[in-house]
Amino acid sequence: MDEIDYISRYDELLEVKPCYGIDRVKKRVKYDHIGLEIEISVNYERERYTFIRTLLKKIIALVGDNGYFTHDGTILGNYSFEIVLDPLPVNEIKRIYTTLMQILKFSDGSLLFDKEHNCGLHMNFNQYDIDDLNESHKRLLLFLDENSNLFDENVYKQLINKFDFGEYLEFQKNVGSKYVAVNYLNKKIVEVRNVKVGLSPKLEKVMNGILEALFFKKKKKIKLNDNTEKMLDIMSDVFDVNSFEKIKESLDNDILIVKFNKNKAKIIEPDKRIIDFLSNYGR
């Protein structure tokens, strides 16, 4: 074991970068792209040096150009490293994370990703594109609180339920950002820590839930647009060309009455009494 300087060799293999001062993202990040930090602990055994090295090469190939490797002094083990992924869409993160979990499982205890070794899973979101920080902050804390089974308790990084955003920022500034589970960094990033490790089936739920909380206005707008597009698609299939164009023009009206007859449909000009009734209905 003394004959192999495995720390230097693993560092060289991973091309480990310094913990600070790395600036990889040169363009504006889309609001629904997420940065990920995954902390891995390595249990070194002499007879498994080559085996571990092979697995690390697989992780390097998996990460590819989507991230880099660094160190985190809080991880326990003979050797440790942190995977820092660039902002990626949910599906791509899910693919990388799922494959990584398969590699760790195959390592049979040589590579570990668990709470016992202080490994963590941290997510970073684009603070620039949040429309209403105060409301988003409340929604985020509620999501974390209501889904506490998806997050690990951590004595060093507590979830502080201060729903007043200004009060929360003041608290974060006073106690130090590294001690809170939700961290607002320099008006650029929202960092959510303490995500439960090994969440392969539910990681997508966590990512989408946090996106929904932080960017609820954008998500709502996208859903409305999606529903409108679906409605137009359905109409284009059902109605003949002339009626479809007329229906599109009528979509901005308050009331649209369509009569269906077998495989056809047409617009009915509503009686004024019907318009008056529907307009006042529910007031």
PDB file of N, CA, C and O in Angstrom, residues 103-142:
ATOM      1  N   ILE A 103     -22.584   2.345 -11.530  1.00  0.00           N
ATOM      2  CA  ILE A 103     -21.136   2.169 -11.361  1.00  0.00           C
ATOM      3  C   ILE A 103     -20.786   1.999  -9.885  1.00  0.00           C
ATOM      4  O   ILE A 103     -19.992   1.124  -9.506  1.00  0.00           O
ATOM      5  N   LEU A 104     -21.380   2.826  -9.026  1.00  0.00           N
ATOM      6  CA  LEU A 104     -21.104   2.740  -7.587  1.00  0.00           C
ATOM      7  C   LEU A 104     -21.576   1.404  -7.017  1.00  0.00           C
ATOM      8  O   LEU A 104     -20.904   0.803  -6.168  1.00  0.00           O
ATOM      9  N   LYS A 105     -22.724   0.936  -7.483  1.00  0.00           N
ATOM     10  CA  LYS A 105     -23.235  -0.350  -7.007  1.00  0.00           C
ATOM     11  C   LYS A 105     -22.304  -1.484  -7.430  1.00  0.00           C
ATOM     12  O   LYS A 105     -22.028  -2.406  -6.654  1.00  0.00           O
ATOM     13  N   PHE A 106     -21.780  -1.400  -8.647  1.00  0.00           N
ATOM     14  CA  PHE A 106     -20.875  -2.434  -9.157  1.00  0.00           C
ATOM     15  C   PHE A 106     -19.548  -2.438  -8.398  1.00  0.00           C
ATOM     16  O   PHE A 106     -18.863  -3.461  -8.337  1.00  0.00           O
ATOM     17  N   SER A 107     -19.196  -1.288  -7.792  1.00  0.00           N
ATOM     18  CA  SER A 107     -17.911  -1.192  -7.082  1.00  0.00           C
ATOM     19  C   SER A 107     -17.880  -2.026  -5.815  1.00  0.00           C
ATOM     20  O   SER A 107     -16.805  -2.254  -5.240  1.00  0.00           O
ATOM     21  N   ASP A 108     -19.047  -2.460  -5.347  1.00  0.00           N
ATOM     22  CA  ASP A 108     -19.137  -3.333  -4.171  1.00  0.00           C
ATOM     23  C   ASP A 108     -18.431  -2.747  -2.947  1.00  0.00           C
ATOM     24  O   ASP A 108     -17.647  -3.410  -2.266  1.00  0.00           O
ATOM     25  N   GLY A 109     -18.705  -1.473  -2.689  1.00  0.00           N
ATOM     26  CA  GLY A 109     -18.184  -0.838  -1.482  1.00  0.00           C
ATOM     27  C   GLY A 109     -16.883  -0.089  -1.652  1.00  0.00           C
ATOM     28  O   GLY A 109     -16.419   0.562  -0.706  1.00  0.00           O
ATOM     29  N   SER A 110     -16.264  -0.158  -2.828  1.00  0.00           N
ATOM     30  CA  SER A 110     -15.025   0.599  -3.045  1.00  0.00           C
ATOM     31  C   SER A 110     -15.316   2.078  -3.251  1.00  0.00           C
ATOM     32  O   SER A 110     -14.574   2.941  -2.775  1.00  0.00           O
ATOM     33  N   LEU A 111     -16.388   2.362  -3.976  1.00  0.00           N
ATOM     34  CA  LEU A 111     -16.839   3.744  -4.182  1.00  0.00           C
ATOM     35  C   LEU A 111     -18.179   3.893  -3.481  1.00  0.00           C
ATOM     36  O   LEU A 111     -19.108   3.118  -3.722  1.00  0.00           O
ATOM     37  N   LEU A 112     -18.285   4.872  -2.606  1.00  0.00           N
ATOM     38  CA  LEU A 112     -19.470   5.028  -1.769  1.00  0.00           C
ATOM     39  C   LEU A 112     -20.102   6.397  -1.926  1.00  0.00           C
ATOM     40  O   LEU A 112     -19.413   7.400  -2.124  1.00  0.00           O
ATOM     41  N   PHE A 113     -21.412   6.410  -1.819  1.00  0.00           N
ATOM     42  CA  PHE A 113     -22.169   7.654  -1.877  1.00  0.00           C
ATOM     43  C   PHE A 113     -23.279   7.534  -0.835  1.00  0.00           C
ATOM     44  O   PHE A 113     -24.393   7.114  -1.129  1.00  0.00           O
ATOM     45  N   ASP A 114     -22.917   7.832   0.415  1.00  0.00           N
ATOM     46  CA  ASP A 114     -23.886   7.654   1.491  1.00  0.00           C
ATOM     47  C   ASP A 114     -23.694   8.704   2.583  1.00  0.00           C
ATOM     48  O   ASP A 114     -22.681   9.396   2.654  1.00  0.00           O
ATOM     49  N   LYS A 115     -24.698   8.794   3.415  1.00  0.00           N
ATOM     50  CA  LYS A 115     -24.693   9.790   4.483  1.00  0.00           C
ATOM     51  C   LYS A 115     -23.617   9.482   5.524  1.00  0.00           C
ATOM     52  O   LYS A 115     -23.029  10.394   6.118  1.00  0.00           O
ATOM     53  N   GLU A 116     -23.349   8.192   5.743  1.00  0.00           N
ATOM     54  CA  GLU A 116     -22.380   7.776   6.771  1.00  0.00           C
ATOM     55  C   GLU A 116     -20.975   8.318   6.488  1.00  0.00           C
ATOM     56  O   GLU A 116     -20.180   8.528   7.395  1.00  0.00           O
ATOM     57  N   HIS A 117     -20.661   8.541   5.221  1.00  0.00           N
ATOM     58  CA  HIS A 117     -19.346   9.065   4.849  1.00  0.00           C
ATOM     59  C   HIS A 117     -19.409  10.568   4.522  1.00  0.00           C
ATOM     60  O   HIS A 117     -18.523  11.112   3.874  1.00  0.00           O
ATOM     61  N   ASN A 118     -20.477  11.205   4.991  1.00  0.00           N
ATOM     62  CA  ASN A 118     -20.679  12.656   4.786  1.00  0.00           C
ATOM     63  C   ASN A 118     -20.772  13.039   3.308  1.00  0.00           C
ATOM     64  O   ASN A 118     -20.463  14.169   2.930  1.00  0.00           O
ATOM     65  N   CYS A 119     -21.183  12.090   2.477  1.00  0.00           N
ATOM     66  CA  CYS A 119     -21.392  12.420   1.068  1.00  0.00           C
ATOM     67  C   CYS A 119     -22.696  13.202   0.923  1.00  0.00           C
ATOM     68  O   CYS A 119     -23.649  12.976   1.670  1.00  0.00           O
ATOM     69  N   GLY A 120     -22.729  14.094  -0.029  1.00  0.00           N
ATOM     70  CA  GLY A 120     -23.916  14.915  -0.214  1.00  0.00           C
ATOM     71  C   GLY A 120     -24.251  15.104  -1.676  1.00  0.00           C
ATOM     72  O   GLY A 120     -23.436  14.861  -2.569  1.00  0.00           O
ATOM     73  N   LEU A 121     -25.487  15.545  -1.900  1.00  0.00           N
ATOM     74  CA  LEU A 121     -25.981  15.845  -3.240  1.00  0.00           C
ATOM     75  C   LEU A 121     -26.542  17.259  -3.208  1.00  0.00           C
ATOM     76  O   LEU A 121     -27.506  17.532  -2.486  1.00  0.00           O
ATOM     77  N   HIS A 122     -25.924  18.167  -3.951  1.00  0.00           N
ATOM     78  CA  HIS A 122     -26.329  19.571  -3.939  1.00  0.00           C
ATOM     79  C   HIS A 122     -26.772  20.006  -5.327  1.00  0.00           C
ATOM     80  O   HIS A 122     -26.177  19.595  -6.330  1.00  0.00           O
ATOM     81  N   MET A 123     -27.805  20.835  -5.376  1.00  0.00           N
ATOM     82  CA  MET A 123     -28.330  21.310  -6.652  1.00  0.00           C
ATOM     83  C   MET A 123     -28.238  22.835  -6.725  1.00  0.00           C
ATOM     84  O   MET A 123     -28.496  23.530  -5.733  1.00  0.00           O
ATOM     85  N   ASN A 124     -27.896  23.326  -7.909  1.00  0.00           N
ATOM     86  CA  ASN A 124     -27.768  24.766  -8.126  1.00  0.00           C
ATOM     87  C   ASN A 124     -28.734  25.233  -9.206  1.00  0.00           C
ATOM     88  O   ASN A 124     -28.812  24.636 -10.287  1.00  0.00           O
ATOM     89  N   PHE A 125     -29.451  26.330  -8.926  1.00  0.00           N
ATOM     90  CA  PHE A 125     -30.466  26.860  -9.827  1.00  0.00           C
ATOM     91  C   PHE A 125     -30.162  28.321 -10.162  1.00  0.00           C
ATOM     92  O   PHE A 125     -29.552  29.037  -9.365  1.00  0.00           O
ATOM     93  N   ASN A 126     -30.625  28.757 -11.324  1.00  0.00           N
ATOM     94  CA  ASN A 126     -30.323  30.099 -11.819  1.00  0.00           C
ATOM     95  C   ASN A 126     -31.212  31.153 -11.154  1.00  0.00           C
ATOM     96  O   ASN A 126     -32.407  31.248 -11.450  1.00  0.00           O
ATOM     97  N   GLN A 127     -30.626  31.942 -10.270  1.00  0.00           N
ATOM     98  CA  GLN A 127     -31.391  32.949  -9.533  1.00  0.00           C
ATOM     99  C   GLN A 127     -31.819  34.116 -10.425  1.00  0.00           C
ATOM    100  O   GLN A 127     -32.823  34.774 -10.153  1.00  0.00           O
ATOM    101  N   TYR A 128     -31.087  34.354 -11.516  1.00  0.00           N
ATOM    102  CA  TYR A 128     -31.397  35.475 -12.403  1.00  0.00           C
ATOM    103  C   TYR A 128     -32.832  35.415 -12.937  1.00  0.00           C
ATOM    104  O   TYR A 128     -33.486  36.427 -13.110  1.00  0.00           O
ATOM    105  N   ASP A 129     -33.306  34.215 -13.231  1.00  0.00           N
ATOM    106  CA  ASP A 129     -34.588  34.058 -13.919  1.00  0.00           C
ATOM    107  C   ASP A 129     -35.774  33.875 -12.986  1.00  0.00           C
ATOM    108  O   ASP A 129     -36.873  33.535 -13.434  1.00  0.00           O
ATOM    109  N   ILE A 130     -35.577  34.067 -11.684  1.00  0.00           N
ATOM    110  CA  ILE A 130     -36.702  33.994 -10.750  1.00  0.00           C
ATOM    111  C   ILE A 130     -37.471  35.311 -10.794  1.00  0.00           C
ATOM    112  O   ILE A 130     -36.908  36.386 -10.580  1.00  0.00           O
ATOM    113  N   ASP A 131     -38.761  35.238 -11.089  1.00  0.00           N
ATOM    114  CA  ASP A 131     -39.575  36.449 -11.241  1.00  0.00           C
ATOM    115  C   ASP A 131     -39.921  37.095  -9.906  1.00  0.00           C
ATOM    116  O   ASP A 131     -39.983  38.320  -9.799  1.00  0.00           O
ATOM    117  N   ASP A 132     -40.203  36.270  -8.899  1.00  0.00           N
ATOM    118  CA  ASP A 132     -40.627  36.785  -7.597  1.00  0.00           C
ATOM    119  C   ASP A 132     -39.891  36.006  -6.510  1.00  0.00           C
ATOM    120  O   ASP A 132     -40.338  34.939  -6.081  1.00  0.00           O
ATOM    121  N   LEU A 133     -38.747  36.542  -6.071  1.00  0.00           N
ATOM    122  CA  LEU A 133     -37.908  35.832  -5.099  1.00  0.00           C
ATOM    123  C   LEU A 133     -38.652  35.550  -3.798  1.00  0.00           C
ATOM    124  O   LEU A 133     -38.493  34.484  -3.204  1.00  0.00           O
ATOM    125  N   ASN A 134     -39.446  36.510  -3.347  1.00  0.00           N
ATOM    126  CA  ASN A 134     -40.152  36.327  -2.081  1.00  0.00           C
ATOM    127  C   ASN A 134     -41.124  35.150  -2.147  1.00  0.00           C
ATOM    128  O   ASN A 134     -41.126  34.278  -1.281  1.00  0.00           O
ATOM    129  N   GLU A 135     -41.947  35.130  -3.196  1.00  0.00           N
ATOM    130  CA  GLU A 135     -42.927  34.056  -3.332  1.00  0.00           C
ATOM    131  C   GLU A 135     -42.241  32.728  -3.636  1.00  0.00           C
ATOM    132  O   GLU A 135     -42.631  31.679  -3.112  1.00  0.00           O
ATOM    133  N   SER A 136     -41.211  32.754  -4.491  1.00  0.00           N
ATOM    134  CA  SER A 136     -40.487  31.525  -4.832  1.00  0.00           C
ATOM    135  C   SER A 136     -39.823  30.923  -3.595  1.00  0.00           C
ATOM    136  O   SER A 136     -39.797  29.702  -3.420  1.00  0.00           O
ATOM    137  N   HIS A 137     -39.286  31.799  -2.744  1.00  0.00           N
ATOM    138  CA  HIS A 137     -38.631  31.330  -1.514  1.00  0.00           C
ATOM    139  C   HIS A 137     -39.635  30.595  -0.625  1.00  0.00           C
ATOM    140  O   HIS A 137     -39.329  29.510  -0.098  1.00  0.00           O
ATOM    141  N   LYS A 138     -40.828  31.146  -0.477  1.00  0.00           N
ATOM    142  CA  LYS A 138     -41.856  30.494   0.346  1.00  0.00           C
ATOM    143  C   LYS A 138     -42.234  29.142  -0.244  1.00  0.00           C
ATOM    144  O   LYS A 138     -42.351  28.144   0.476  1.00  0.00           O
ATOM    145  N   ARG A 139     -42.439  29.117  -1.551  1.00  0.00           N
ATOM    146  CA  ARG A 139     -42.827  27.865  -2.205  1.00  0.00           C
ATOM    147  C   ARG A 139     -41.726  26.809  -2.076  1.00  0.00           C
ATOM    148  O   ARG A 139     -42.008  25.620  -1.895  1.00  0.00           O
ATOM    149  N   LEU A 140     -40.467  27.254  -2.166  1.00  0.00           N
ATOM    150  CA  LEU A 140     -39.343  26.326  -2.051  1.00  0.00           C
ATOM    151  C   LEU A 140     -39.291  25.715  -0.655  1.00  0.00           C
ATOM    152  O   LEU A 140     -39.147  24.495  -0.496  1.00  0.00           O
ATOM    153  N   LEU A 141     -39.403  26.550   0.388  1.00  0.00           N
ATOM    154  CA  LEU A 141     -39.358  26.038   1.758  1.00  0.00           C
ATOM    155  C   LEU A 141     -40.524  25.090   2.034  1.00  0.00           C
ATOM    156  O   LEU A 141     -40.364  24.079   2.718  1.00  0.00           O
ATOM    157  N   LEU A 142     -41.699  25.397   1.485  1.00  0.00           N
ATOM    158  CA  LEU A 142     -42.855  24.520   1.667  1.00  0.00           C
ATOM    159  C   LEU A 142     -42.626  23.170   0.983  1.00  0.00           C
ATOM    160  O   LEU A 142     -42.964  22.123   1.531  1.00  0.00           O
TER     161      LEU A 142
END
